PDB file of C-alpha atoms in Angstrom:
ATOM      1  CA  PHE A   1      -2.472  -8.714  23.609  1.00 74.00           C
ATOM      2  CA  GLY A   2      -1.699 -11.017  26.159  1.00 79.00           C
ATOM      3  CA  GLU A   3      -4.970 -11.088  28.103  1.00 89.00           C
ATOM      4  CA  GLY A   4      -7.333 -13.256  28.844  1.00 93.00           C
ATOM      5  CA  ALA A   5      -7.318 -17.061  27.395  1.00 95.00           C
ATOM      6  CA  VAL A   6      -7.115 -15.566  23.766  1.00 95.00           C
ATOM      7  CA  GLY A   7      -4.266 -13.362  24.469  1.00 95.00           C
ATOM      8  CA  TRP A   8      -2.629 -15.801  26.278  1.00 96.00           C
ATOM      9  CA  VAL A   9      -2.776 -18.089  23.303  1.00 96.00           C
ATOM     10  CA  ALA A  10      -2.096 -15.215  20.688  1.00 95.00           C
ATOM     11  CA  LYS A  11       1.506 -14.408  22.493  1.00 94.00           C
ATOM     12  CA  HIS A  12       2.627 -17.801  23.320  1.00 95.00           C
ATOM     13  CA  VAL A  13       1.510 -19.350  20.271  1.00 94.00           C
ATOM     14  CA  GLU A  14       0.195 -22.554  22.216  1.00 94.00           C
ATOM     15  CA  PRO A  15      -3.456 -23.876  22.695  1.00 96.00           C
ATOM     16  CA  ILE A  16      -5.217 -24.459  25.937  1.00 97.00           C
ATOM     17  CA  ILE A  17      -8.133 -26.103  27.101  1.00 97.00           C
ATOM     18  CA  ILE A  18      -9.908 -24.647  30.619  1.00 97.00           C
ATOM     19  CA  ASP A  19     -11.845 -27.396  32.043  1.00 97.00           C
ATOM     20  CA  ASP A  20     -13.536 -24.781  34.637  1.00 97.00           C
ATOM     21  CA  VAL A  21     -12.950 -20.958  33.517  1.00 95.00           C
ATOM     22  CA  ARG A  22     -13.498 -20.193  37.133  1.00 94.00           C
ATOM     23  CA  LYS A  23     -10.358 -21.398  38.199  1.00 95.00           C
ATOM     24  CA  ASP A  24      -7.789 -20.174  35.618  1.00 95.00           C
ATOM     25  CA  PRO A  25      -6.811 -16.591  36.444  1.00 94.00           C
ATOM     26  CA  ARG A  26      -5.963 -16.064  32.571  1.00 94.00           C
ATOM     27  CA  TYR A  27     -10.022 -16.125  31.641  1.00 93.00           C
ATOM     28  CA  ILE A  28     -11.791 -12.874  31.173  1.00 92.00           C
ATOM     29  CA  ASN A  29     -15.634 -13.173  31.619  1.00 90.00           C
ATOM     30  CA  ALA A  30     -16.991 -12.108  28.888  1.00 87.00           C
ATOM     31  CA  ARG A  31     -20.440 -14.071  29.182  1.00 90.00           C
ATOM     32  CA  ASP A  32     -21.752 -15.714  32.726  1.00 92.00           C
ATOM     33  CA  GLU A  33     -22.974 -18.986  31.033  1.00 95.00           C
ATOM     34  CA  THR A  34     -19.319 -20.107  30.472  1.00 96.00           C
ATOM     35  CA  SER A  35     -17.899 -22.715  31.879  1.00 96.00           C
ATOM     36  CA  SER A  36     -14.871 -24.206  29.851  1.00 97.00           C
ATOM     37  CA  GLU A  37     -13.315 -22.659  27.213  1.00 97.00           C
ATOM     38  CA  ILE A  38     -10.458 -23.963  24.310  1.00 97.00           C
ATOM     39  CA  VAL A  39      -8.391 -21.701  22.181  1.00 97.00           C
ATOM     40  CA  VAL A  40      -6.380 -22.634  19.690  1.00 97.00           C
ATOM     41  CA  PRO A  41      -3.721 -20.171  17.437  1.00 96.00           C
ATOM     42  CA  LEU A  42      -3.945 -19.833  13.800  1.00 95.00           C
ATOM     43  CA  LEU A  43      -0.680 -20.162  12.042  1.00 93.00           C
ATOM     44  CA  ALA A  44       0.201 -19.476   8.407  1.00 90.00           C
ATOM     45  CA  ASP A  45       4.032 -20.446   7.814  1.00 86.00           C
ATOM     46  CA  ASP A  46       4.571 -20.529  11.600  1.00 85.00           C
ATOM     47  CA  LYS A  47       2.907 -16.842  12.427  1.00 89.00           C
ATOM     48  CA  ILE A  48      -0.200 -16.546  13.636  1.00 92.00           C
ATOM     49  CA  VAL A  49      -2.610 -15.325  12.364  1.00 93.00           C
ATOM     50  CA  GLY A  50      -5.684 -15.137  14.455  1.00 94.00           C
ATOM     51  CA  VAL A  51      -7.209 -17.326  17.097  1.00 95.00           C
ATOM     52  CA  ILE A  52     -10.052 -19.770  17.556  1.00 96.00           C
ATOM     53  CA  ASN A  53     -11.840 -19.273  20.813  1.00 96.00           C
ATOM     54  CA  LEU A  54     -14.840 -21.938  21.695  1.00 96.00           C
ATOM     55  CA  GLU A  55     -17.079 -21.741  24.835  1.00 96.00           C
ATOM     56  CA  SER A  56     -18.958 -24.093  26.341  1.00 97.00           C
ATOM     57  CA  ASN A  57     -21.463 -23.923  29.489  1.00 97.00           C
ATOM     58  CA  GLU A  58     -20.627 -27.341  30.449  1.00 97.00           C
ATOM     59  CA  ILE A  59     -17.516 -28.187  32.871  1.00 97.00           C
ATOM     60  CA  GLY A  60     -14.959 -29.722  31.054  1.00 96.00           C
ATOM     61  CA  ALA A  61     -16.311 -29.742  27.757  1.00 97.00           C
ATOM     62  CA  PHE A  62     -13.276 -29.900  25.650  1.00 96.00           C
ATOM     63  CA  THR A  63     -11.116 -33.039  25.241  1.00 96.00           C
ATOM     64  CA  ASN A  64      -8.004 -33.369  22.989  1.00 95.00           C
ATOM     65  CA  ASP A  65      -9.742 -35.005  20.454  1.00 96.00           C
ATOM     66  CA  ASP A  66     -11.967 -31.539  20.249  1.00 96.00           C
ATOM     67  CA  LEU A  67      -8.196 -29.644  20.253  1.00 96.00           C
ATOM     68  CA  GLU A  68      -6.906 -31.612  17.161  1.00 95.00           C
ATOM     69  CA  LEU A  69     -10.275 -31.178  15.296  1.00 96.00           C
ATOM     70  CA  ILE A  70     -10.043 -27.198  15.728  1.00 95.00           C
ATOM     71  CA  ARG A  71      -6.362 -27.328  14.893  1.00 93.00           C
ATOM     72  CA  ALA A  72      -6.780 -28.734  11.480  1.00 93.00           C
ATOM     73  CA  PHE A  73      -9.679 -26.603  10.953  1.00 94.00           C
ATOM     74  CA  GLY A  74      -7.597 -23.773  12.136  1.00 92.00           C
ATOM     75  CA  SER A  75      -4.791 -24.792   9.718  1.00 91.00           C
ATOM     76  CA  GLN A  76      -7.662 -24.270   7.079  1.00 93.00           C
ATOM     77  CA  ALA A  77      -8.908 -21.657   8.491  1.00 94.00           C
ATOM     78  CA  ALA A  78      -5.222 -19.561   8.647  1.00 93.00           C
ATOM     79  CA  ILE A  79      -4.586 -20.590   5.152  1.00 92.00           C
ATOM     80  CA  SER A  80      -8.151 -18.697   4.346  1.00 93.00           C
ATOM     81  CA  ILE A  81      -7.202 -15.796   6.261  1.00 92.00           C
ATOM     82  CA  GLU A  82      -4.028 -15.556   4.841  1.00 92.00           C
ATOM     83  CA  ARG A  83      -4.494 -15.910   0.888  1.00 93.00           C
ATOM     84  CA  ALA A  84      -7.219 -13.372   1.500  1.00 94.00           C
ATOM     85  CA  ARG A  85      -4.306 -11.295   3.315  1.00 91.00           C
ATOM     86  CA  LEU A  86      -2.220 -11.724  -0.064  1.00 93.00           C
ATOM     87  CA  HIS A  87      -5.169 -11.036  -1.752  1.00 95.00           C
ATOM     88  CA  GLY A  88      -5.841  -7.546  -0.688  1.00 95.00           C
ATOM     89  CA  GLU A  89      -2.050  -6.700  -0.972  1.00 95.00           C
ATOM     90  CA  ILE A  90      -2.180  -7.954  -4.717  1.00 96.00           C
ATOM     91  CA  LEU A  91      -5.024  -5.699  -5.380  1.00 96.00           C
ATOM     92  CA  GLU A  92      -3.667  -2.798  -3.215  1.00 95.00           C
ATOM     93  CA  LYS A  93      -0.291  -3.169  -5.600  1.00 94.00           C
ATOM     94  CA  ARG A  94      -2.505  -3.567  -8.564  1.00 93.00           C
ATOM     95  CA  ARG A  95      -4.734  -0.342  -7.799  1.00 92.00           C
ATOM     96  CA  LEU A  96      -1.095   1.587  -7.292  1.00 88.00           C
ATOM     97  CA  GLU A  97       0.233   0.650 -10.668  1.00 88.00           C
ATOM     98  CA  ASP A  98      -3.133   1.707 -12.408  1.00 88.00           C
ATOM     99  CA  GLU A  99      -2.510   5.674 -10.462  1.00 85.00           C
ATOM    100  CA  LEU A 100       1.544   5.489 -11.482  1.00 84.00           C
ATOM    101  CA  GLU A 101       0.231   4.584 -14.805  1.00 84.00           C
ATOM    102  CA  VAL A 102      -2.514   7.284 -14.829  1.00 85.00           C
ATOM    103  CA  ALA A 103       0.022   9.580 -13.193  1.00 81.00           C
ATOM    104  CA  ARG A 104       2.714   9.115 -16.335  1.00 82.00           C
ATOM    105  CA  GLN A 105       0.305   9.377 -18.959  1.00 83.00           C
ATOM    106  CA  ILE A 106      -0.739  12.837 -17.426  1.00 82.00           C
ATOM    107  CA  GLN A 107       2.926  13.699 -16.767  1.00 81.00           C
ATOM    108  CA  LYS A 108       3.235  12.432 -21.060  1.00 82.00           C
ATOM    109  CA  THR A 109       0.863  15.315 -21.721  1.00 83.00           C
ATOM    110  CA  PHE A 110       3.210  17.788 -19.944  1.00 83.00           C
ATOM    111  CA  LEU A 111       5.819  17.060 -22.713  1.00 87.00           C
ATOM    112  CA  PRO A 112       5.652  18.180 -26.278  1.00 89.00           C
ATOM    113  CA  ASP A 113       4.660  15.389 -28.935  1.00 88.00           C
ATOM    114  CA  VAL A 114       6.320  17.819 -31.731  1.00 91.00           C
ATOM    115  CA  LEU A 115       9.525  19.560 -30.948  1.00 92.00           C
ATOM    116  CA  PRO A 116       8.455  22.959 -33.638  1.00 91.00           C
ATOM    117  CA  GLU A 117      10.735  23.674 -36.452  1.00 89.00           C
ATOM    118  CA  ILE A 118      13.174  26.437 -35.546  1.00 89.00           C
ATOM    119  CA  PRO A 119      15.166  28.087 -38.609  1.00 88.00           C
ATOM    120  CA  GLY A 120      18.588  27.404 -37.528  1.00 89.00           C
ATOM    121  CA  TYR A 121      18.328  24.900 -35.134  1.00 90.00           C
ATOM    122  CA  GLU A 122      17.813  20.867 -35.155  1.00 92.00           C
ATOM    123  CA  LEU A 123      15.994  20.007 -32.131  1.00 92.00           C
ATOM    124  CA  SER A 124      15.249  16.459 -30.819  1.00 91.00           C
ATOM    125  CA  ALA A 125      14.074  14.828 -27.371  1.00 90.00           C
ATOM    126  CA  ILE A 126      13.208  11.910 -25.250  1.00 86.00           C
ATOM    127  CA  ASN A 127      11.956  11.384 -21.537  1.00 83.00           C
ATOM    128  CA  MET A 128      12.571   7.785 -20.576  1.00 80.00           C
ATOM    129  CA  PRO A 129      12.014   7.943 -16.339  1.00 75.00           C
ATOM    130  CA  SER A 130      14.067   5.328 -14.641  1.00 72.00           C
ATOM    131  CA  TYR A 131      11.122   4.818 -12.555  1.00 71.00           C
ATOM    132  CA  GLU A 132       6.886   5.119 -13.975  1.00 76.00           C
ATOM    133  CA  VAL A 133       7.012   8.858 -13.291  1.00 78.00           C
ATOM    134  CA  GLY A 134       9.732  11.249 -12.278  1.00 77.00           C
ATOM    135  CA  GLY A 135      10.830  14.919 -12.474  1.00 78.00           C
ATOM    136  CA  ASP A 136      12.307  15.631 -15.705  1.00 83.00           C
ATOM    137  CA  TYR A 137      11.185  18.026 -18.078  1.00 85.00           C
ATOM    138  CA  TYR A 138      11.702  19.541 -21.257  1.00 88.00           C
ATOM    139  CA  ASP A 139       9.509  21.699 -23.884  1.00 90.00           C
ATOM    140  CA  VAL A 140      10.073  24.392 -26.450  1.00 89.00           C
ATOM    141  CA  ILE A 141       7.627  27.179 -25.406  1.00 85.00           C
ATOM    142  CA  PRO A 142       6.731  30.504 -27.655  1.00 83.00           C
ATOM    143  CA  ILE A 143       7.129  33.643 -25.900  1.00 78.00           C
ATOM    144  CA  VAL A 144       6.359  36.180 -28.677  1.00 75.00           C
ATOM    145  CA  GLU A 145       6.378  35.891 -32.424  1.00 81.00           C
ATOM    146  CA  GLY A 146      10.115  34.639 -33.519  1.00 80.00           C
ATOM    147  CA  GLN A 147      10.707  33.917 -30.096  1.00 81.00           C
ATOM    148  CA  TRP A 148      11.158  30.464 -28.347  1.00 85.00           C
ATOM    149  CA  GLY A 149      11.953  29.405 -24.969  1.00 84.00           C
ATOM    150  CA  ILE A 150      13.706  25.920 -24.478  1.00 88.00           C
ATOM    151  CA  VAL A 151      13.159  24.214 -21.012  1.00 88.00           C
ATOM    152  CA  ILE A 152      15.398  21.685 -19.451  1.00 89.00           C
ATOM    153  CA  ALA A 153      14.981  20.779 -16.224  1.00 86.00           C
ATOM    154  CA  ASP A 154      15.980  17.735 -13.855  1.00 84.00           C
ATOM    155  CA  VAL A 155      13.938  17.982 -10.368  1.00 80.00           C
ATOM    156  CA  PHE A 156      15.807  16.190  -7.550  1.00 79.00           C
ATOM    157  CA  GLY A 157      14.666  13.321  -6.437  1.00 74.00           C
ATOM    158  CA  LYS A 158      12.616  10.170  -8.847  1.00 77.00           C
ATOM    159  CA  GLY A 159       9.455   9.211  -8.419  1.00 79.00           C
ATOM    160  CA  ILE A 160       5.847  10.741  -7.117  1.00 81.00           C
ATOM    161  CA  PRO A 161       7.479  13.769  -5.524  1.00 84.00           C
ATOM    162  CA  ALA A 162       9.638  14.786  -8.060  1.00 81.00           C
ATOM    163  CA  ALA A 163       7.016  14.602 -10.727  1.00 83.00           C
ATOM    164  CA  LEU A 164       4.581  16.670  -8.821  1.00 85.00           C
ATOM    165  CA  VAL A 165       7.548  19.477  -8.335  1.00 85.00           C
ATOM    166  CA  MET A 166       7.872  19.236 -11.979  1.00 85.00           C
ATOM    167  CA  ALA A 167       4.285  19.830 -12.737  1.00 86.00           C
ATOM    168  CA  SER A 168       3.967  22.680  -9.891  1.00 87.00           C
ATOM    169  CA  PHE A 169       7.081  24.496 -11.890  1.00 86.00           C
ATOM    170  CA  ARG A 170       6.021  23.551 -15.430  1.00 86.00           C
ATOM    171  CA  ALA A 171       2.600  25.441 -14.181  1.00 87.00           C
ATOM    172  CA  SER A 172       4.648  28.373 -12.314  1.00 86.00           C
ATOM    173  CA  LEU A 173       6.494  28.881 -15.826  1.00 84.00           C
ATOM    174  CA  LEU A 174       3.563  28.505 -18.087  1.00 84.00           C
ATOM    175  CA  ALA A 175       1.926  31.751 -16.056  1.00 84.00           C
ATOM    176  CA  GLU A 176       4.846  33.681 -16.024  1.00 82.00           C
ATOM    177  CA  ILE A 177       5.028  33.693 -19.468  1.00 80.00           C
ATOM    178  CA  ARG A 178       1.707  34.418 -20.484  1.00 79.00           C
ATOM    179  CA  ASN A 179       2.299  37.438 -17.972  1.00 77.00           C
ATOM    180  CA  ASN A 180       4.925  38.785 -21.419  1.00 70.00           C
ATOM    181  CA  TYR A 181       7.905  39.139 -18.817  1.00 66.00           C
ATOM    182  CA  SER A 182      11.166  39.352 -20.339  1.00 66.00           C
ATOM    183  CA  ILE A 183      13.438  36.129 -20.705  1.00 66.00           C
ATOM    184  CA  ARG A 184      15.748  37.020 -17.601  1.00 69.00           C
ATOM    185  CA  THR A 185      12.377  38.210 -15.545  1.00 71.00           C
ATOM    186  CA  ILE A 186      11.109  33.982 -16.180  1.00 68.00           C
TER     187      ILE A 186
END
């Protein structure tokens, strides 16, 4: 950035016409046949998104009329580049939203669809995360015949990190219950 004619234009956001590249210190010789060059910034909303660089084997090949034509073309190219970038961002956002929806559906499977009927108790629960997923967890788990474990947990934080901690906690809890430890140990 800032080096060569292209880098200079990108840094200063100004077009240049170089009639003889051998006389301009900004030119970096990438092609021995080049004698003249025109470089124009591509602008979208006054932000540089690229540079157009044309070279000629003839000295003084480019004029101000060429500059205006390339600027007009560059404006259209910059709009296309910016639209492509924004389209990419939209696609990435949709992909993330889809992944979050999958995570939300998976997290819902960790919570009971129906709470069991336990004589002498009336149970009710709902989970409404503030984001697509969260760290809140509840469950009613059979321990042994006639014994139930009621779990209510709120992982510190929000979003995907909290959901991952919650999933890990749930897996560990169920593993401990399967080991038939006492409630106090669990």
